[in-house]
Short mmCIF file of C-alpha atoms in Angstrom, two decimals:
data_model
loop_
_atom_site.label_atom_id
_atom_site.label_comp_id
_atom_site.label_asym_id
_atom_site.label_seq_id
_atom_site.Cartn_x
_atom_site.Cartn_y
_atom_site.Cartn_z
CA UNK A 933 8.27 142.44 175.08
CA UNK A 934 9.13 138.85 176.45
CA UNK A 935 8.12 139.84 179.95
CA UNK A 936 4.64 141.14 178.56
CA UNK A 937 3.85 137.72 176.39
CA UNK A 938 2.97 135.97 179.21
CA UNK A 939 1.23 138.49 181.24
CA UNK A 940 -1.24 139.18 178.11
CA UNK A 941 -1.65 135.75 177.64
CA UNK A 942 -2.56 135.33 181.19
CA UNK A 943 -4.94 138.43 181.48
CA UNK A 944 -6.67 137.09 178.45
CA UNK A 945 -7.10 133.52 179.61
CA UNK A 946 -8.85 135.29 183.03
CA UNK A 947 -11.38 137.23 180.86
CA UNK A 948 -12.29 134.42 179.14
CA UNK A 949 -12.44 132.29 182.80
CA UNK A 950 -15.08 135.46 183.99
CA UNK A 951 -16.75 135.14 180.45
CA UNK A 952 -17.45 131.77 180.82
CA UNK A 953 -17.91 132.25 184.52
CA UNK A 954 -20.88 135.01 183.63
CA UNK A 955 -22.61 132.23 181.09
CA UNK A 956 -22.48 129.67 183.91
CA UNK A 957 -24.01 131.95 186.97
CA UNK A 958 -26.80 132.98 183.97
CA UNK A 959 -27.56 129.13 183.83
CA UNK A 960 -27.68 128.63 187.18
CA UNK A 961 -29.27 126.07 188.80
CA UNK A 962 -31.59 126.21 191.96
CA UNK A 963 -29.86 125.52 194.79
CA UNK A 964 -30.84 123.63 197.62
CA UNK A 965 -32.53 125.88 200.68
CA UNK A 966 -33.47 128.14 197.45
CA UNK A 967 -37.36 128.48 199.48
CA UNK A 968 -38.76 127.13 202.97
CA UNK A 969 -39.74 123.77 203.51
CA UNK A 970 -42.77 123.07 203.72
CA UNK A 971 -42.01 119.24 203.79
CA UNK A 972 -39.62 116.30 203.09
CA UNK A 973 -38.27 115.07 199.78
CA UNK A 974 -36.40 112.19 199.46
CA UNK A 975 -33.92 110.40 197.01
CA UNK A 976 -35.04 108.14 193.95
CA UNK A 977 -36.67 105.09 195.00
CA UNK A 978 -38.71 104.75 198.89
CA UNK A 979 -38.57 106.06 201.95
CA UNK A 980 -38.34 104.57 205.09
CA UNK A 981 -40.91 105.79 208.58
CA UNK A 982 -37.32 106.18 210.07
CA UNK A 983 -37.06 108.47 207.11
CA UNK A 984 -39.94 110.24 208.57
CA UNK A 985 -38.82 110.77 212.20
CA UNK A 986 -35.46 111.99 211.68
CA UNK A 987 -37.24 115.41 209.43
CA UNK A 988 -39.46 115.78 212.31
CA UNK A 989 -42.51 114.39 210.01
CA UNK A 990 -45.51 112.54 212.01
CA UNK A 991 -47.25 109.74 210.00
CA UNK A 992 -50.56 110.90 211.31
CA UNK A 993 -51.56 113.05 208.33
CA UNK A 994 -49.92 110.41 205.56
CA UNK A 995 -52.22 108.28 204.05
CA UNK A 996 -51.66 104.29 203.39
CA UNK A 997 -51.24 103.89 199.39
CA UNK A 998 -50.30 100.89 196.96
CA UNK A 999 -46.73 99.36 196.87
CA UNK A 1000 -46.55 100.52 200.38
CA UNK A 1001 -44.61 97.78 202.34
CA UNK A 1002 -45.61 97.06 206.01
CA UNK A 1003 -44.89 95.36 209.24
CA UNK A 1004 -47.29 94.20 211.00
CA UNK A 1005 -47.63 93.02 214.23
CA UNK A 1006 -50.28 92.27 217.14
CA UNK A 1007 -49.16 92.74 220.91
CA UNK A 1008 -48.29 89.33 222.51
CA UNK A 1009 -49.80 87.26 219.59
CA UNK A 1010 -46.09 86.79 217.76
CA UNK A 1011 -48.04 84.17 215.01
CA UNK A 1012 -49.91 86.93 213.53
CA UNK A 1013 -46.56 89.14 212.64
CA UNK A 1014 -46.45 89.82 208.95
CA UNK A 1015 -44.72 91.40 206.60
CA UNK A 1016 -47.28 92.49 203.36
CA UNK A 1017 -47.08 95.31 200.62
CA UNK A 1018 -50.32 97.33 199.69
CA UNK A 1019 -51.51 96.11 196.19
CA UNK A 1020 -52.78 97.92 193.57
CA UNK A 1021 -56.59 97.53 194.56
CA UNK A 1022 -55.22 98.71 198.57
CA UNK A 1023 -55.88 95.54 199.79
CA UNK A 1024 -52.86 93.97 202.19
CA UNK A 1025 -53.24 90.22 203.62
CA UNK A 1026 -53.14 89.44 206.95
CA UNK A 1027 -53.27 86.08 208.80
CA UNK A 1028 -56.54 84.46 209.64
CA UNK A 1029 -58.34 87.70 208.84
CA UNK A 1030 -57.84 87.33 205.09
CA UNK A 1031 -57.84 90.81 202.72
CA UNK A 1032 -57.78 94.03 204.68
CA UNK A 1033 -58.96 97.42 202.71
CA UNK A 1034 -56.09 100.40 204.26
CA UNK A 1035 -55.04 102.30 201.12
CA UNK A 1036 -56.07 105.85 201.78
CA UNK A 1037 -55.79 105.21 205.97
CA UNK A 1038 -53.90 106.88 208.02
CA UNK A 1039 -51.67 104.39 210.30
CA UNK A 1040 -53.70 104.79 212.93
CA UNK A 1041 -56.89 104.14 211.05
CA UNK A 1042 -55.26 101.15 209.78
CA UNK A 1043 -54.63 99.53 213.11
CA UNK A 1044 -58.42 100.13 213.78
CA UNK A 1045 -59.64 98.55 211.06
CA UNK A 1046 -57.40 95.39 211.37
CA UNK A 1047 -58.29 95.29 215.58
CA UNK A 1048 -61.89 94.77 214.61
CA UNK A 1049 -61.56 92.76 211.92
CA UNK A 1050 -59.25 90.46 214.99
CA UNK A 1051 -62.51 90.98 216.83
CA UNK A 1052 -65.19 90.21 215.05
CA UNK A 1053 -64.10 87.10 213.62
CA UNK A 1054 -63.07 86.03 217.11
CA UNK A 1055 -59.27 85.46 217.00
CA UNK A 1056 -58.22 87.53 219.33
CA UNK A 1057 -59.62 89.41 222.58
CA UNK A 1058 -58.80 93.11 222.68
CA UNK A 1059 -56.20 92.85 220.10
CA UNK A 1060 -53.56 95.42 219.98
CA UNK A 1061 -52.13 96.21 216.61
CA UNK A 1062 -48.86 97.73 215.54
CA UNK A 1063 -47.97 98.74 211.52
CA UNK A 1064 -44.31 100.09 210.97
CA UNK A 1065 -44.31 101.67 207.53
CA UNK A 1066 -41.20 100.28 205.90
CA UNK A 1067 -41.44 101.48 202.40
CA UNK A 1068 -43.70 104.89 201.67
CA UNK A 1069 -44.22 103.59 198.15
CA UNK A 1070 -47.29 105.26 197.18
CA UNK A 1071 -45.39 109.09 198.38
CA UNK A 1072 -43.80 109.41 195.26
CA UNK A 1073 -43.74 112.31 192.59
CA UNK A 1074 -41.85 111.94 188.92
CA UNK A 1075 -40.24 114.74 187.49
CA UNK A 1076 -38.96 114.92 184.36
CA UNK A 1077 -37.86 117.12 181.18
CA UNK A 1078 -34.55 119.58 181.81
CA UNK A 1079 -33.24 118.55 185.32
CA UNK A 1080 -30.09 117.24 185.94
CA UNK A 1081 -31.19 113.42 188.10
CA UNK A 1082 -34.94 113.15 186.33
CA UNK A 1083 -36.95 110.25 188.43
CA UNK A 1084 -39.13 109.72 190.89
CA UNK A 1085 -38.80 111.32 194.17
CA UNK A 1086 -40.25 110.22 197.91
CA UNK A 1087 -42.42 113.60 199.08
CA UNK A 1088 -43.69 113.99 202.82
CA UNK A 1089 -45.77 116.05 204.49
CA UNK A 1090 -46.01 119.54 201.88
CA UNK A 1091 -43.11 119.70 199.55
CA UNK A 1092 -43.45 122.71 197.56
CA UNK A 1093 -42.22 122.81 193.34
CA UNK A 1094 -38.47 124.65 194.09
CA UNK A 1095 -37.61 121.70 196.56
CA UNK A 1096 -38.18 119.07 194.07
CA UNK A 1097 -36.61 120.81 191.59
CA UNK A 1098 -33.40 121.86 193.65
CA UNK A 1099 -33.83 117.81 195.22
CA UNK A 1100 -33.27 116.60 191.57
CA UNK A 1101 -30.06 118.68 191.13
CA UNK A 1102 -31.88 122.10 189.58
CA UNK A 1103 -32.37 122.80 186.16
CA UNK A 1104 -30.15 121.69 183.25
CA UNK A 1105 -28.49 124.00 180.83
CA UNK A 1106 -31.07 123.48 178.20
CA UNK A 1107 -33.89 124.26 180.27
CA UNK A 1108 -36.45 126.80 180.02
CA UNK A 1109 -38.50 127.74 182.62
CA UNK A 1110 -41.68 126.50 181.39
CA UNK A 1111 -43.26 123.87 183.83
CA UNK A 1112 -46.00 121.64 183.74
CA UNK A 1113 -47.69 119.73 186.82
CA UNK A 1114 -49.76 116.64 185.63
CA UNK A 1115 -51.70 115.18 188.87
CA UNK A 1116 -52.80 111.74 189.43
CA UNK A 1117 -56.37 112.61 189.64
CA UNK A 1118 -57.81 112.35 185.64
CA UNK A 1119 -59.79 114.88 186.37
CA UNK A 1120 -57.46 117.72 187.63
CA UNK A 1121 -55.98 120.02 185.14
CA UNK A 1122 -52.45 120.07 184.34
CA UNK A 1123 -51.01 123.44 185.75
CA UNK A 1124 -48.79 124.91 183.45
CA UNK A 1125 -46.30 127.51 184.61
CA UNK A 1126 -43.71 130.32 183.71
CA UNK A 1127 -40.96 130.53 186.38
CA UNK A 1128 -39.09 133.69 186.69
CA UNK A 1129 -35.43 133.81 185.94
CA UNK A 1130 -34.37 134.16 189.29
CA UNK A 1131 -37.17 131.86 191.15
CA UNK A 1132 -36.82 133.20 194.57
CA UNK A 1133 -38.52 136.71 192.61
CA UNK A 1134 -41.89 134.65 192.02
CA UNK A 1135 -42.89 132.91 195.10
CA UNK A 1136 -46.06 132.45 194.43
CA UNK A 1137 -45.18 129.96 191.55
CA UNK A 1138 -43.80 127.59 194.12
CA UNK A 1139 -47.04 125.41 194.49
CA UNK A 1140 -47.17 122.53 196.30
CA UNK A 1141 -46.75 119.29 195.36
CA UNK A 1142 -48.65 116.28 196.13
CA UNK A 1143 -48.04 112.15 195.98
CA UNK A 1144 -48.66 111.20 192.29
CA UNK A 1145 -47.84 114.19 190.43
CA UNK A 1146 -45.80 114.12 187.18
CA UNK A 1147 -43.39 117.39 186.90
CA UNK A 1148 -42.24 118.30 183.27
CA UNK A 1149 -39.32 120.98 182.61
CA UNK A 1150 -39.64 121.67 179.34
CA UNK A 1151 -36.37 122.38 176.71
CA UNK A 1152 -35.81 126.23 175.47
CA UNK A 1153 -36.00 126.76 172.23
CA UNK A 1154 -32.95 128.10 170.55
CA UNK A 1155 -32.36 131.26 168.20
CA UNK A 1156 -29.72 131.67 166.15
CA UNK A 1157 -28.06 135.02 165.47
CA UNK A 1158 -25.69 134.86 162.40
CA UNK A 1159 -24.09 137.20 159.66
CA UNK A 1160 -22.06 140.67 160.10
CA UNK A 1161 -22.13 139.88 163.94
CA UNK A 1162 -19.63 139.92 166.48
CA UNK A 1163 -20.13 136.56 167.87
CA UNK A 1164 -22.45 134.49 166.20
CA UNK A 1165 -23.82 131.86 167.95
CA UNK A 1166 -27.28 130.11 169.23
CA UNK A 1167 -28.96 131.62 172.19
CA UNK A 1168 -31.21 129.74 174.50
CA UNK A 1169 -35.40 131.36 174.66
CA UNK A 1170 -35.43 130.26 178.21
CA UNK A 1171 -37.72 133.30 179.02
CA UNK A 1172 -39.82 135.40 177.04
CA UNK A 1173 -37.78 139.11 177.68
CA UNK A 1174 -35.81 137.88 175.02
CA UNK A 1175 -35.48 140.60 172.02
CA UNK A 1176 -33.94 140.77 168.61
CA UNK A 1177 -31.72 143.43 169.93
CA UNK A 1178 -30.53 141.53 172.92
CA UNK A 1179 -29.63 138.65 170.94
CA UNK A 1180 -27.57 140.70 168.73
#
């Protein structure tokens, strides 16, 4: 009997380790590479156009926005360098020519815009303009609710729902998998979504995500199963296949 103590004891402490092993792989989290990329998402806070070159993104499809931060610069006219932020109207000053409208320009539209402005007012002959996007401000999407680093996240090119998600460390323990997508525009619905338990079974719930858009994860609900039970205990609703006879 004194050699079997300790082998019990250790074959009871590894059922509970696979027990508690099953509860944590039933929570599980989305993991990063859990769908394709369709586009870049970034840590909390900005993103950089170096940012942008190193995931293979071109800055010809991404719109100027406010809180943008920019470098500008016109070829052999050093004076007229600059360093100006977008404001909230998507205005940015610039030397000599005074306000410049760019928010919702591409980079390249943005250069136009500022050449003629150089040439009409008669400060410079055939300018040539340069803007290096040092902070993509305006690219950012919040999400918030049951995930486990909630903020606001950089997004390039066509980020889809899953990367954000799996970019702000997946889903918490206490989340369901009820989401809502709140876009910047007033007048766009919010789109309000059931994942599946295992996403990857439900692709077409992975919707992109655009600039400006507020993600929610909601909380389960919780039921509680008590009485001439086994195990009694509180069970999260995180989907809704969930019976009175499988709680029991």
């Amino acid at each position: 009997m004194r050699t079997l103590l300790p082998v019990r004891f250790v074959c009871s402490t590894f059922i509970f380790y696979l027990v508690c092993l099953a509860f944590t792989v039933a929570a599980q989290q989305i993991q990063p590479g859990a769908s394709p990329q369709a586009g870049t998402v970034s840590g909390q806070g900005y993103v950089s156009q170096d940012s942008v070159a190193e995931n293979n993104e071109t800055s010809e499809n991404i719109r100027l926005g406010a809180g943008d931060l920019l470098d500008v610069s016109v070829y052999n006219v050093p004076e007229l360098a600059t360093k100006t932020r977008v404001g909230s109207n998507g205005d940015v000053y610039l030397p000599l020519v005074d306000y410049v409208h760019v928010a919702g320009l591409t980079l390249d539209e943005a250069q136009e815009a500022i050449e003629k402005r150089l040439t009409d007012g008669g400060f410079v002959n055939s300018p040539h303009v340069t803007i290096f996007v040092n902070e993509y401000a305006s690219q950012n999407a919040t999400i918030l609710g049951e995930v486990l680093k909630p903020g606001q996240y950089t997004v390039l090119g066509q980020p889809r729902l899953f990367d954000i998600i799996s970019t702000a460390g997946g889903f918490s323990e206490r989340a369901a998998r009820r989401v809502t997508i709140t876009h910047r525009v007033p007048d766009d619905k919010p789109v309000n979504l059931q994942l599946a338990r295992n996403v990857n079974d439900d692709p077409a719930k992975n919707v992109e995500i655009r600039a400006g858009d507020t993600i929610v994860v909601q909380r389960a609900d919780v039921v509680y199963v008590v009485g001439d039970v086994g195990r009694p205990s509180g069970f999260l609703m995180d989907s809704d296949s969930l019976t009175v006879l499988k709680a029991i």
